[in-house]
XYZ file of C-alpha atoms in Angstrom:
753
model
C 1.311 -14.194 -7.207
C -1.493 -16.600 -7.127
C -3.412 -18.589 -4.647
C -3.986 -22.261 -4.965
C -7.344 -23.804 -5.412
C -8.282 -26.498 -2.922
C -8.724 -29.338 -5.474
C -5.427 -28.671 -7.201
C -3.304 -28.465 -3.914
C -1.894 -32.093 -4.278
C 1.616 -32.748 -3.139
C 3.941 -31.237 -5.663
C 1.165 -31.308 -8.289
C 0.435 -27.580 -7.840
C 2.965 -24.947 -7.655
C 3.071 -22.734 -4.601
C 0.111 -20.511 -5.240
C 1.751 -17.537 -4.039
C 1.028 -13.941 -5.121
C 3.880 -12.196 -6.636
C 4.365 -8.623 -7.704
C 7.086 -6.830 -9.528
C 7.551 -4.113 -6.915
C 10.282 -2.143 -5.555
C 10.983 -2.941 -1.824
C 11.006 0.710 -0.719
C 8.635 3.090 -2.198
C 8.574 6.749 -2.226
C 5.300 7.769 -0.808
C 4.450 10.750 -3.106
C 3.072 11.621 -6.580
C 4.067 11.675 -9.263
C 4.729 7.927 -9.128
C 7.663 6.004 -9.915
C 8.797 4.060 -12.940
C 7.272 0.582 -13.462
C 3.594 -0.198 -13.477
C 3.576 -2.208 -10.425
C 5.968 0.053 -8.959
C 3.692 3.061 -9.455
C 2.768 3.382 -5.890
C 5.888 2.036 -4.357
C 4.289 -0.332 -1.938
C 3.816 -4.052 -1.807
C 0.384 -5.340 -2.800
C 0.084 -6.700 0.669
C 0.789 -3.620 2.522
C -2.442 -2.760 4.024
C -1.314 0.753 5.427
C 0.670 1.643 2.307
C 0.582 5.442 2.137
C 0.423 5.584 -1.630
C -2.301 7.761 -2.886
C -5.157 6.016 -4.741
C -8.080 7.908 -5.751
C -11.435 6.080 -6.851
C -11.512 7.749 -10.370
C -9.496 7.180 -13.465
C -6.350 9.315 -13.173
C -2.790 9.102 -14.445
C -1.284 9.312 -10.997
C -3.181 6.127 -9.806
C -1.140 2.986 -9.675
C -2.039 1.126 -12.779
C -3.541 -1.655 -10.795
C -5.930 0.739 -9.238
C -7.099 2.092 -12.672
C -7.407 -1.504 -13.829
C -9.480 -2.709 -11.007
C -11.746 0.328 -11.136
C -12.441 -0.368 -14.868
C -12.761 -4.201 -14.511
C -14.994 -4.013 -11.464
C -17.348 -1.518 -13.240
C -17.511 -3.642 -16.152
C -18.514 -6.668 -14.213
C -20.806 -4.667 -11.962
C -18.765 -5.727 -8.898
C -18.334 -3.565 -6.002
C -14.757 -3.425 -4.589
C -15.185 -4.106 -0.837
C -14.291 -1.984 1.989
C -13.382 -3.247 5.487
C -16.236 -4.005 7.860
C -17.464 -2.433 9.961
C -17.208 0.900 8.230
C -15.254 3.359 10.390
C -17.365 5.877 12.357
C -16.548 8.892 10.336
C -16.902 11.295 13.272
C -14.289 9.365 15.191
C -11.934 7.441 12.921
C -8.753 8.716 11.333
C -8.525 6.058 8.779
C -7.468 7.355 5.412
C -9.813 5.870 2.805
C -7.377 6.672 -0.207
C -4.560 4.157 0.249
C -4.022 1.978 -2.813
C -4.728 -1.179 -0.691
C -8.199 0.255 0.406
C -9.272 1.675 -2.853
C -8.533 -1.723 -4.412
C -10.456 -3.611 -1.907
C -7.731 -5.722 -0.743
C -8.000 -4.446 2.865
C -11.421 -6.300 3.033
C -9.971 -9.683 2.222
C -9.345 -12.307 4.720
C -7.252 -14.670 2.506
C -3.482 -14.305 2.030
C -2.466 -11.340 0.323
C -0.040 -10.910 -2.539
C 3.498 -10.527 -1.703
C 6.946 -11.523 -2.737
C 9.620 -9.858 -4.824
C 8.192 -10.360 -8.353
C 10.186 -13.318 -9.208
C 9.265 -15.544 -12.037
C 10.514 -18.612 -10.082
C 8.323 -21.635 -9.133
C 6.449 -19.300 -6.653
C 4.473 -17.783 -9.318
C 3.932 -20.679 -11.793
C 0.329 -21.261 -11.318
C -0.594 -17.952 -12.911
C -4.323 -18.640 -12.927
C -5.277 -21.041 -10.200
C -7.064 -18.436 -8.365
C -8.659 -16.989 -11.401
C -9.538 -20.290 -13.016
C -10.536 -22.007 -9.740
C -11.547 -21.237 -6.373
C -8.674 -19.621 -4.581
C -7.368 -20.648 -1.257
C -3.703 -21.164 -0.771
C -3.939 -22.606 2.737
C -6.655 -25.174 1.683
C -5.620 -27.786 4.229
C -5.152 -26.751 7.928
C -2.325 -27.860 9.820
C -4.288 -30.443 11.988
C -5.144 -32.339 8.887
C -1.633 -33.516 8.266
C -1.486 -34.828 11.781
C -4.820 -36.630 11.449
C -3.721 -38.408 8.227
C -0.155 -39.210 9.462
C -1.776 -40.929 12.578
C -3.454 -43.401 10.262
C -0.129 -44.418 8.912
C 1.687 -45.945 11.829
C 4.309 -43.109 11.971
C 6.682 -42.640 15.117
C 5.249 -40.588 17.979
C 8.112 -38.093 17.656
C 7.235 -37.466 13.912
C 3.590 -37.034 14.741
C 4.364 -34.596 17.546
C 6.518 -32.444 15.202
C 3.528 -32.127 12.886
C 1.822 -30.102 15.587
C 4.381 -27.470 15.434
C 4.285 -24.467 13.158
C 6.279 -24.911 10.095
C 8.905 -22.507 8.921
C 8.146 -20.233 5.869
C 9.311 -21.639 2.688
C 10.633 -19.896 -0.549
C 11.301 -20.651 -4.056
C 10.599 -24.161 -5.208
C 10.254 -25.301 -1.664
C 7.135 -23.217 -1.068
C 4.840 -26.144 -2.154
C 6.796 -28.692 0.030
C 4.503 -27.837 2.952
C 2.007 -29.631 5.182
C -0.858 -29.042 2.757
C 1.097 -30.914 -0.004
C 2.129 -33.594 2.466
C -1.492 -34.109 3.501
C -2.702 -34.496 -0.060
C -0.002 -37.019 -0.705
C -0.868 -38.945 2.489
C -4.374 -39.119 1.381
C -3.348 -40.807 -1.789
C -1.573 -43.333 0.131
C -4.470 -44.174 2.323
C -6.842 -44.267 -0.701
C -4.735 -46.734 -2.765
C -5.796 -50.288 -1.572
C -2.850 -51.731 -3.498
C -0.276 -50.529 -0.987
C 0.539 -52.589 2.112
C 0.526 -50.884 5.494
C 4.213 -51.015 5.755
C 4.523 -49.587 2.267
C 2.390 -46.657 3.176
C 4.439 -46.126 6.316
C 7.717 -46.048 4.382
C 6.317 -43.745 1.680
C 4.840 -41.316 4.353
C 7.978 -41.180 6.418
C 10.148 -40.413 3.309
C 7.819 -37.697 2.379
C 8.008 -36.066 5.776
C 11.755 -36.185 5.554
C 11.502 -34.383 2.282
C 9.489 -31.545 3.850
C 12.144 -31.097 6.415
C 14.518 -30.196 3.637
C 17.369 -32.009 5.253
C 18.203 -34.851 2.943
C 19.913 -35.993 -0.222
C 19.130 -38.246 -3.182
C 21.224 -41.157 -1.621
C 19.426 -40.759 1.686
C 16.067 -40.894 0.229
C 16.863 -43.902 -2.021
C 18.046 -45.785 1.080
C 14.904 -45.057 2.899
C 12.992 -46.407 0.113
C 15.161 -49.402 -0.727
C 12.759 -51.874 0.926
C 10.088 -51.065 -1.600
C 9.600 -53.190 -4.761
C 10.759 -52.025 -8.205
C 7.364 -52.475 -9.860
C 3.808 -51.703 -9.100
C 1.944 -48.787 -7.260
C 4.524 -48.751 -4.409
C 7.387 -48.395 -6.896
C 5.603 -45.671 -8.885
C 5.015 -43.673 -5.556
C 8.709 -44.385 -4.741
C 9.821 -42.958 -8.016
C 7.508 -40.044 -7.759
C 9.091 -38.993 -4.534
C 12.672 -39.254 -5.994
C 11.835 -37.223 -8.911
C 9.966 -34.813 -6.838
C 12.998 -34.367 -4.485
C 15.193 -33.868 -7.706
C 12.774 -31.171 -8.570
C 13.094 -29.429 -5.203
C 16.873 -29.561 -5.506
C 16.937 -28.036 -8.885
C 18.041 -31.196 -10.743
C 15.474 -30.522 -13.577
C 17.154 -33.159 -16.011
C 16.883 -36.033 -13.666
C 13.323 -35.053 -12.733
C 12.287 -34.643 -16.316
C 13.491 -38.073 -17.356
C 11.823 -39.522 -14.256
C 8.504 -38.013 -14.619
C 8.484 -38.802 -18.494
C 8.838 -42.284 -17.409
C 6.055 -42.135 -14.818
C 3.515 -40.749 -17.410
C 2.955 -44.443 -18.421
C 2.325 -45.541 -14.737
C -0.644 -47.627 -13.915
C -1.318 -45.664 -10.834
C -3.803 -42.879 -12.008
C -2.713 -40.251 -9.643
C 0.953 -40.672 -10.360
C 0.552 -40.795 -14.095
C -1.596 -37.622 -14.212
C 0.818 -35.671 -11.755
C 3.673 -36.793 -13.687
C 2.320 -35.141 -16.787
C 1.603 -31.927 -14.803
C 5.061 -31.820 -13.282
C 6.533 -32.044 -16.715
C 4.955 -28.740 -17.439
C 6.360 -27.069 -14.200
C 9.781 -28.641 -14.997
C 9.827 -26.920 -18.459
C 8.790 -23.660 -16.935
C 11.286 -23.659 -14.167
C 14.091 -24.790 -16.651
C 13.160 -22.098 -19.146
C 13.926 -19.305 -16.634
C 16.785 -20.859 -14.617
C 19.302 -18.607 -16.247
C 17.141 -15.582 -16.402
C 16.874 -14.985 -12.701
C 19.252 -12.796 -10.754
C 20.273 -13.225 -7.023
C 16.985 -11.459 -6.041
C 14.808 -13.618 -8.211
C 14.133 -10.745 -10.672
C 13.536 -11.878 -14.118
C 15.416 -10.777 -17.348
C 13.170 -11.998 -20.184
C 16.123 -11.732 -22.651
C 17.913 -14.562 -20.769
C 14.931 -16.973 -21.015
C 15.237 -20.261 -22.741
C 12.393 -19.829 -25.369
C 12.738 -23.295 -26.712
C 12.133 -24.761 -23.331
C 9.220 -22.216 -22.711
C 7.818 -23.351 -26.044
C 8.135 -27.077 -24.913
C 6.125 -26.148 -21.779
C 3.354 -24.742 -23.967
C 3.361 -28.226 -25.935
C 3.267 -30.166 -22.614
C 0.354 -28.001 -21.528
C -1.545 -28.878 -24.612
C -0.685 -32.484 -24.329
C -1.872 -32.588 -20.756
C -5.271 -30.775 -21.550
C -5.789 -33.210 -24.526
C -5.341 -36.290 -22.307
C -7.115 -34.843 -19.045
C -9.443 -32.297 -20.272
C -11.374 -32.524 -16.880
C -8.265 -33.444 -14.844
C -7.273 -32.344 -11.479
C -4.870 -29.839 -12.829
C -6.830 -28.624 -15.908
C -7.550 -25.143 -14.769
C -4.016 -24.726 -13.523
C -2.650 -25.957 -16.666
C -4.788 -23.699 -18.628
C -3.634 -20.715 -16.531
C -0.026 -21.612 -17.007
C -0.522 -20.795 -20.731
C -0.342 -17.164 -19.671
C 2.747 -17.855 -17.726
C 4.462 -19.347 -20.701
C 3.376 -16.601 -23.093
C 4.843 -14.049 -20.759
C 8.148 -15.894 -20.707
C 7.994 -16.060 -24.589
C 7.328 -12.255 -24.600
C 4.044 -12.842 -26.676
C 1.950 -9.691 -25.667
C -0.682 -10.415 -28.153
C -1.246 -13.894 -26.772
C -1.255 -12.660 -23.407
C -3.645 -10.049 -24.203
C -6.071 -12.720 -25.425
C -5.385 -14.927 -22.555
C -6.255 -12.273 -20.084
C -9.635 -11.417 -21.816
C -10.552 -15.046 -21.704
C -9.662 -15.187 -18.123
C -11.549 -11.988 -17.354
C -14.634 -13.235 -19.135
C -14.696 -16.160 -16.740
C -14.495 -14.093 -13.523
C -17.484 -13.721 -11.363
C -16.207 -12.451 -8.013
C -13.985 -9.642 -6.701
C -11.307 -11.872 -5.211
C -10.612 -13.466 -8.671
C -10.628 -10.061 -10.147
C -8.029 -8.615 -7.872
C -5.821 -11.618 -8.522
C -6.127 -11.153 -12.260
C -5.468 -7.428 -12.130
C -2.274 -8.047 -10.343
C -1.070 -10.610 -12.787
C -2.047 -8.456 -15.758
C -0.144 -5.512 -14.339
C 2.922 -7.593 -13.695
C 2.933 -9.585 -16.928
C 1.471 -7.182 -19.558
C 1.184 -3.620 -18.453
C 4.968 -3.255 -17.655
C 5.759 -3.993 -21.288
C 6.295 -0.611 -23.216
C 5.694 -2.493 -26.371
C 1.938 -3.293 -25.294
C 0.131 -0.233 -26.542
C -2.736 -1.890 -28.673
C -4.905 -4.693 -27.487
C -7.764 -5.189 -25.204
C -9.708 -1.877 -24.833
C -9.593 -1.746 -21.053
C -5.923 -2.433 -20.908
C -5.293 0.093 -23.661
C -7.024 2.725 -21.629
C -4.953 1.966 -18.567
C -1.762 2.220 -20.596
C -3.119 5.422 -22.097
C -3.615 7.024 -18.791
C -0.064 6.021 -17.698
C 1.270 7.936 -20.730
C -0.662 11.037 -19.608
C 1.373 11.415 -16.531
C 3.402 14.040 -18.323
C 3.790 15.624 -21.890
C 6.878 13.456 -22.181
C 5.054 10.146 -21.398
C 6.466 7.955 -18.467
C 9.844 6.310 -18.558
C 9.885 3.824 -21.317
C 6.229 4.709 -22.401
C 6.187 7.528 -24.877
C 3.808 10.520 -24.715
C 0.343 10.079 -25.863
C 0.145 12.489 -28.838
C -3.026 13.751 -30.528
C -2.434 11.174 -33.399
C -2.158 8.355 -30.828
C -5.483 9.607 -29.268
C -7.056 9.546 -32.694
C -5.826 5.989 -33.350
C -7.042 4.839 -29.980
C -10.541 6.442 -30.431
C -11.100 4.432 -33.684
C -10.097 1.262 -31.974
C -12.369 1.905 -28.990
C -15.177 2.752 -31.128
C -14.800 -0.494 -33.152
C -15.474 -2.585 -30.016
C -18.305 -0.309 -28.787
C -16.414 1.533 -26.124
C -17.471 5.009 -27.005
C -17.315 5.785 -23.225
C -13.509 4.942 -23.271
C -13.136 7.205 -26.259
C -14.920 10.105 -24.601
C -12.869 9.848 -21.452
C -9.399 9.450 -23.065
C -10.071 12.569 -24.975
C -11.300 14.360 -21.803
C -8.320 13.353 -19.882
C -5.892 14.420 -22.541
C -7.597 17.705 -22.519
C -7.371 18.212 -18.817
C -3.832 16.697 -17.945
C -1.878 17.538 -21.056
C -3.576 20.211 -22.924
C -4.918 21.848 -19.867
C -7.768 23.064 -21.942
C -10.328 23.400 -19.053
C -13.063 25.275 -20.980
C -12.997 22.263 -23.393
C -13.395 19.845 -20.558
C -16.499 21.962 -19.263
C -17.926 21.876 -22.794
C -17.452 18.142 -23.100
C -19.031 17.182 -19.656
C -22.317 18.538 -18.678
C -23.923 18.483 -15.228
C -24.961 15.035 -14.397
C -28.702 14.507 -14.648
C -29.085 10.926 -13.389
C -29.324 9.594 -9.846
C -26.690 6.752 -9.829
C -23.196 7.858 -10.252
C -21.262 4.609 -9.299
C -20.180 3.823 -12.898
C -16.452 4.606 -12.837
C -16.389 6.515 -16.330
C -19.341 8.523 -15.247
C -17.816 9.285 -11.917
C -14.433 10.109 -13.417
C -15.896 12.466 -15.806
C -17.630 14.441 -13.196
C -14.443 14.686 -11.137
C -12.683 16.315 -13.891
C -15.596 18.551 -14.554
C -15.263 19.741 -10.933
C -11.576 20.121 -11.026
C -11.846 22.139 -14.292
C -13.971 24.538 -12.583
C -11.622 24.973 -9.884
C -8.637 25.400 -12.218
C -10.636 28.403 -13.653
C -11.039 29.570 -10.091
C -14.829 29.010 -10.300
C -14.830 27.834 -6.762
C -18.453 28.645 -6.038
C -19.594 26.648 -9.045
C -17.403 23.862 -8.096
C -18.688 23.751 -4.612
C -22.295 23.459 -5.928
C -21.059 20.740 -8.220
C -19.451 18.681 -5.419
C -22.431 19.146 -3.155
C -24.887 17.920 -5.899
C -22.630 14.807 -6.563
C -22.710 14.048 -2.885
C -26.512 13.544 -3.063
C -26.304 10.826 -5.729
C -25.739 7.022 -5.367
C -22.011 6.226 -5.218
C -19.781 3.684 -3.763
C -18.588 4.153 -0.336
C -14.919 5.178 -1.425
C -16.360 7.558 -4.212
C -18.374 9.271 -1.572
C -15.402 9.707 0.531
C -13.687 11.329 -2.426
C -16.458 13.754 -2.914
C -16.301 14.580 0.726
C -12.644 15.207 0.300
C -13.124 17.105 -2.961
C -15.614 19.585 -1.163
C -13.162 19.931 1.685
C -10.464 20.989 -0.611
C -12.703 23.386 -2.355
C -13.814 25.132 0.752
C -10.429 25.218 2.237
C -8.849 26.699 -0.878
C -11.545 29.122 -1.518
C -11.196 30.637 1.926
C -14.253 29.273 3.565
C -13.198 26.372 5.773
C -15.935 27.210 8.255
C -18.586 25.832 5.923
C -17.038 22.318 6.453
C -18.204 22.713 10.134
C -21.741 23.766 9.464
C -24.309 21.567 11.024
C -25.681 20.344 7.606
C -22.156 19.780 6.152
C -21.735 16.647 4.075
C -18.102 16.517 5.116
C -18.371 14.218 7.942
C -15.075 12.246 7.896
C -12.733 13.224 10.743
C -9.847 12.288 8.583
C -10.593 15.491 6.402
C -11.983 17.740 9.137
C -9.075 17.272 11.231
C -6.764 18.512 8.482
C -8.902 21.658 8.035
C -8.989 22.257 11.702
C -5.196 22.025 12.074
C -4.074 23.914 9.051
C -7.022 26.114 7.663
C -9.374 27.110 10.448
C -9.361 30.353 12.303
C -9.653 30.757 16.109
C -13.395 31.189 15.954
C -13.918 27.783 14.145
C -11.516 25.985 16.428
C -13.088 27.390 19.572
C -16.676 26.465 18.141
C -15.456 22.820 17.403
C -13.639 22.484 20.704
C -17.024 23.105 22.395
C -19.497 21.603 20.011
C -17.671 19.261 17.744
C -19.594 15.928 16.947
C -17.057 13.721 18.824
C -14.626 13.908 21.741
C -11.997 13.110 19.175
C -12.730 16.272 17.040
C -13.195 18.498 20.108
C -9.717 17.341 21.298
C -8.038 18.148 17.996
C -9.742 21.461 17.644
C -8.744 22.476 21.284
C -5.137 21.297 21.002
C -4.746 23.203 17.816
C -6.438 26.276 19.160
C -4.296 26.313 22.231
C -1.114 25.574 20.630
C -1.734 28.411 17.992
C -2.733 30.864 20.615
C 0.663 30.324 22.356
C 2.483 30.746 18.946
C 0.527 33.842 18.004
C 0.848 35.624 21.368
C -2.867 35.301 22.212
C -2.055 34.690 25.827
C -5.385 36.131 27.317
C -7.266 33.803 24.870
C -5.074 30.821 25.805
C -5.824 31.230 29.552
C -9.616 31.413 28.926
C -9.735 28.642 26.378
C -7.538 26.340 28.507
C -10.533 25.853 30.782
C -12.260 23.941 27.946
C -10.017 21.020 28.650
C -12.153 19.969 31.601
C -15.192 19.367 29.274
C -13.425 16.941 26.954
C -12.701 13.306 28.122
C -9.079 12.086 27.626
C -8.472 10.336 24.426
C -6.608 7.012 23.963
C -4.399 6.268 21.046
C -6.041 3.697 18.506
C -4.498 1.739 15.818
C -5.897 4.170 13.040
C -4.534 7.224 14.799
C -1.427 8.515 13.063
C -1.454 11.949 14.911
C 1.593 13.000 17.068
C -0.023 15.328 19.641
C -3.431 16.068 18.411
C -5.095 14.256 21.316
C -2.514 15.270 23.964
C -4.339 17.935 25.869
C -2.239 16.975 28.894
C 0.749 18.556 27.255
C -0.663 21.912 28.453
C -0.063 20.748 32.148
C 3.707 21.147 31.807
C 5.047 22.055 35.147
C 8.479 23.351 34.076
C 10.333 20.539 35.938
C 11.956 19.363 32.645
C 13.673 22.637 32.033
C 17.340 22.286 31.509
C 19.321 21.971 34.817
C 20.518 25.340 35.988
C 17.536 27.283 34.703
C 14.281 27.494 36.422
C 10.865 27.821 34.772
C 7.465 27.886 36.334
C 4.381 25.859 35.110
C 3.178 26.718 31.665
C 0.132 28.557 33.063
C 2.193 30.817 35.146
C 4.485 31.502 32.313
C 1.569 32.488 30.047
C 0.144 34.701 32.938
C 3.422 36.597 33.004
C 3.434 37.042 29.210
C -0.249 38.192 29.350
C 1.005 40.950 31.604
C 4.272 41.588 29.864
C 4.751 40.100 26.474
C 8.449 41.099 26.612
C 9.403 39.424 29.918
C 12.683 37.691 29.049
C 12.358 34.767 31.575
C 8.829 34.083 30.446
C 9.750 34.097 26.585
C 12.618 31.693 27.407
C 10.304 29.507 29.487
C 7.576 29.402 26.681
C 10.446 28.111 24.506
C 11.429 25.566 27.066
C 7.658 24.252 26.845
C 7.806 23.832 23.264
C 11.410 22.302 23.487
C 10.742 19.816 26.107
C 7.156 18.670 25.152
C 7.871 18.726 21.360
C 4.278 20.245 21.101
C 3.196 21.451 17.661
C 0.460 21.078 15.146
C 2.040 18.444 13.145
C 1.186 16.816 9.918
C 0.650 13.278 10.412
C 1.723 10.571 8.098
C -1.286 10.879 5.837
C -1.213 14.571 5.758
C 2.492 14.610 4.586
C 1.754 12.289 1.788
C -1.709 11.096 0.459
C -3.609 14.017 1.862
C -0.984 16.654 1.644
C -3.136 18.897 -0.565
C -5.667 19.402 2.127
C -2.974 19.973 4.809
C -1.306 22.533 2.525
C -4.431 24.754 2.155
C -4.072 28.405 3.263
C -4.689 29.157 6.874
C -7.429 31.761 7.927
C -5.909 31.910 11.470
C -4.771 35.551 11.858
C -1.558 36.726 12.930
C 2.191 36.106 12.543
C 3.572 32.616 13.970
C 6.019 32.819 16.707
C 8.815 30.349 17.030
C 11.307 29.436 19.825
C 14.130 31.218 17.886
C 11.919 34.307 17.659
C 11.704 34.385 21.704
C 15.567 33.786 22.017
C 16.350 36.485 19.513
C 14.003 38.930 21.213
C 15.905 38.213 24.606
C 19.253 38.511 23.099
C 18.328 41.881 21.578
C 16.898 43.103 24.870
C 19.776 45.043 26.398
C 17.758 45.314 29.670
C 17.227 41.658 29.980
C 18.789 39.913 32.992
C 22.287 38.297 32.394
C 20.908 34.928 33.395
C 18.121 35.054 30.824
C 20.241 36.692 28.018
C 23.066 34.109 28.363
C 20.544 31.383 28.396
C 18.839 32.749 25.222
C 22.188 32.952 23.407
C 22.949 29.308 24.499
C 19.546 28.040 23.195
C 19.668 30.036 20.018
C 23.107 28.738 18.968
C 22.006 25.069 19.995
C 19.070 25.565 17.461
C 21.536 24.759 14.750
C 23.170 21.776 16.567
C 24.355 19.499 15.228
C 23.407 19.675 11.542
C 23.822 23.437 10.986
C 19.917 23.667 10.184
C 17.433 25.445 12.064
C 15.493 23.289 14.477
C 13.732 26.101 16.157
C 11.923 27.932 13.355
C 12.111 28.897 9.734
C 14.613 31.652 9.927
C 17.817 31.710 7.917
C 20.475 32.870 10.337
C 23.877 33.104 8.712
C 26.878 31.374 10.051
C 28.606 34.614 10.792
C 25.579 35.638 13.147
C 25.715 32.357 14.872
C 29.462 32.892 15.383
C 28.831 36.399 16.627
C 26.404 34.813 19.263
C 28.985 32.325 20.260
C 31.466 34.975 20.814
C 29.045 37.144 22.739
C 28.110 34.293 25.018
C 31.850 33.533 25.656
C 32.878 37.061 26.130
C 30.042 38.871 27.843
C 28.916 35.908 30.029
C 32.184 34.004 30.143
C 31.653 33.004 33.768
C 28.068 31.733 33.264
C 27.125 28.011 33.138
C 25.849 28.389 29.582
C 29.125 29.721 28.258
C 31.142 27.076 30.008
C 28.679 24.239 28.698
C 28.913 25.392 24.957
C 32.076 24.576 23.204
C 31.158 24.925 19.611
C 28.699 26.732 17.313
C 27.182 25.294 14.221
């Protein structure tokens, strides 16, 4: 879970400073969210394109880490970063509301959290990145080569150090080139060692890094070294470190206990620190399952308490030692194993008080979420953590999984505690949130939150209150008032992500109130193509689509508008309009796919160049334009209707909901359409031909063949939304086999579904 700080990355001194989170490996990308706190959004902390919704205001549906980071950053007056450069809104389809982006993680260059939420050694240095300056990969690979070159190592060993090292897990994660480099530096710096002794120790350490060794082999390699003095202490250090890596904690503990008295300062201090790590590892050895998931009930609390004693002993002897910050951070780790929520709460508050940058804040938030907010018993403590827990309990009137509902009495009790620590703003927001999410008392929300009079709305509590005010208006169908509310907020100072949310809120308001055209006015504050494209695809009428096809602010928007317009003209029988509007394609440059483009066919204007050549063998269709010209003249032409169906079948063309529109932005994609007319589907066309007694046999038999295949092989309609009974499909099959038994289509079809 954590990143190492440079000064503490010494051989096995520091534990792997790897972020871990207690997350499910597969997450359902929809709200409401799932069970555990870290599992709220169902995506790993490192998943930069995780589709989980995360909005920049305090809401129950947010992943708990999102709410926590929003609160902590606001308290510290820190701005959660966004990736640079900021996307060009008129062209980019980047979704600003993934958890990864809202939490600011996408703007980091350092290693991101990952892992499976184990309590193994990977996650021991619980606060290195918080209590020190984080950088897990402090020493670059060439450093180990440079140091090894000074120690007379064989050429083949030196060359192997140039190669990328394999990814390590568990205890072995700190058995890497960084640790080796720092150990080699100790050998170089110790003048009491002879050159041959340094070479032997260095070569042995590199064998340990390979992982291919046993205790006897290492003992043999080190047998030439004396049994006392600095060389002996380094030798015994390596043997005990190897025992640690192999999980022989008893041998390692005995050895490091003896090395505490070493005259070699580095060995003595490191031995004291390693005893802490050993106790922590030993305390959880029986509490981890095959997936490294932790069962607190199976932890050895006596050994965990011993780790706490050893931390205190180390800090007493080395108050400014190389591992002082790491050891202090491990107090949180031990208190978690002990299940001491009250102590953890205090530990986290102390750590938070020391934070002065966003990177540390993000690391601490992840740790707090894993170690404390998942505990259903933790409901009273630090005011900020309490508010996060309270919001989780507001996800439903029944609470959330093991977390009980937040009753009126609970709220009253919390308000008293908030007021005691001067957090009246928390009190006000908790009352407001319960009124909105549980009581659904929207008039009360509007009475409690007045129109914002200030100029700076970036404070997360202020912003969240104003969001609920606008949403309460909309719940009461006061769309015009809400529209003015969102427009006013868009004139105030907010963070980038807050401003994006206000655009989104206004777009939702206008789409659901039946005025999507306002989104495309010249002075519209909704400028993000991510939002505008959804409105074009699912809410806009033909006039707006035609307007944006010609005068949209970017080629990307004009392309989406025209693709949508042409597709809907085909599916609404507007054949004359299609032929006229298709000429607009020449004025829009071809678009190339980009990494942030999740759309299926929104930019594929070339799809309308279909020439009919992919029609099923045995049936002939002209180019799309010719088919539409026929339908313009005779909308009931059997061949043309079948061929229009072929166009959609062979090109898979449609106005699709892309990934974001299916999940995080589904509300906007689900707004009512203002495009007039009934939508036609392929099956509509086939059924019209089937029911046309005057249709040519070739066309009618093909329509039967295709209509039956609409249900192949699952039995579900793949050609439209109609619910056709199995009896009717059987009747079609019999009709094809009897009326057209000599046809190619009757011969090809052996089943119905």
